[in-house]
Amino acid sequence: MTKKSIFKAARVSNPDVSGWLKNHAVIVHDGIIKAVEPTENINAAEDSHEVYDLGNVSLLPGLVDAHCHMHCSATWDARALALGENNQQLTIRATNNMRKAVLAGTTTIRDIGSKNEVAFAVRQMIDSGHIPGPRLLLAGTPITITSGHCWFFGTEADTETEVRKAIRTQVKLGANVIKMMATGGMFTPTANPRRPQYSLEVLKSAVDEANRMNVPIVTHVLSAQGVKNVVEAGVDHVIHSRWYDIDPEKGLDYDQNTVKKMADQGQWVDPTLGHALLAQEAKARGEKGPMDPHWAVSSKFVEENEHIETLLKMHDAGIRFTSGLDMGMAYGTHDRSAANAWAYVEKFGWTEWKAINTSTAGTAEALGLNKEIGSLKAGMVADLAAFDGDPAKNIRTLDRASTVVRSGLLMKLNNTVLV
């Protein structure tokens, strides 16, 4: 028997996620959107559908987040917890984090760095209906050099042969995407964020192997030389895309020719500003803030506005950005993906609708899912998130959703959790 539902709202996103349809309803049959109609047109259908009148809310597609670490704690000591807890403890944390994420309105997440023993098990349990959670695209363990960035939950691979084998292993386990640490990172004392971890030749081999297995490849990158390498290698997505000079006494080394090539190749960038915003606000409240600056950047600390300036130059050059909170890192809690949109408005000066679109339809396109999710129109999967207030006027009202539907399943209704 077909399950039929109607969700009414004062404001419903238009198909382009660029404006509101006033007093509309989303009609759902067996988890798929059948139609989006003015409420006055659906009276005849109400007798055969379960009707939910959500009232004065803003109904959007479910949020899409392209950067998560499901078992990390999102606290200042996240690394210590990742090192000190066993797989059972990490699985319990990941299960709770994914539940919080979907109940906040994030219905699709790409996790690009969690232990295989945790990530694949959690996805299986979500997909089989045993625990609530978002749709998950998984990398499993990130691939890094020995003692490299996130080695404590990564696969260590140094040579071209080892990297190719690591990629094949991840796909065999069920990975939808490959994550490589192309440079060191702030999170790992034994990794230098100013220096590449892999040569251009190894990165090209990794891209070739990922292409052979028909999975995208994304790379964590914090240095100028690292960005140049991954652009030349042809990876699909560039994570962070910071431009630290290799010299610890210098700041950034931005290269517009590399950016032009990145734009020409259609490489997406995840600038990960949302979790930094949340950490800054936590520190302002008197909470213990993010970790001290990594030793490799402490002698010449680069202010945030310098990073933002380079990111804006990239955007002006034609680079498209995804929405990625870096969930699990310092204060990037798994229920605050909306902070990505806040950062785009408050730090980049974007319009609210542009930020909302990036957090839904835009990132769905980056993940290759825009024919299934990311907008409210007939034929799309019924992922819905309702927010009190109007985020097109005040982006901060885009926060934790009051009503959530994931693949047609009502998970939360008017702030009451149902799963």
PDB file of N, CA and C in Angstrom, residues 167 326 329 342 372:
ATOM      1  N   ILE A 167      43.579   2.464  -1.692  1.00  0.00           N
ATOM      2  CA  ILE A 167      42.366   2.890  -2.397  1.00  0.00           C
ATOM      3  C   ILE A 167      41.493   1.690  -2.739  1.00  0.00           C
ATOM      4  N   ASP A 326      33.294  20.208   8.642  1.00  0.00           N
ATOM      5  CA  ASP A 326      34.384  19.493   9.302  1.00  0.00           C
ATOM      6  C   ASP A 326      33.893  19.000  10.652  1.00  0.00           C
ATOM      7  N   MET A 329      35.566  18.235  14.429  1.00  0.00           N
ATOM      8  CA  MET A 329      36.689  19.071  14.829  1.00  0.00           C
ATOM      9  C   MET A 329      36.207  20.115  15.842  1.00  0.00           C
ATOM     10  N   TRP A 342      25.850  30.229   7.941  1.00  0.00           N
ATOM     11  CA  TRP A 342      26.124  31.454   8.708  1.00  0.00           C
ATOM     12  C   TRP A 342      27.447  32.066   8.273  1.00  0.00           C
ATOM     13  N   GLU A 372      18.672  13.485  -7.206  1.00  0.00           N
ATOM     14  CA  GLU A 372      17.941  12.762  -6.165  1.00  0.00           C
ATOM     15  C   GLU A 372      17.561  13.646  -4.992  1.00  0.00           C
TER      16      GLU A 372
END
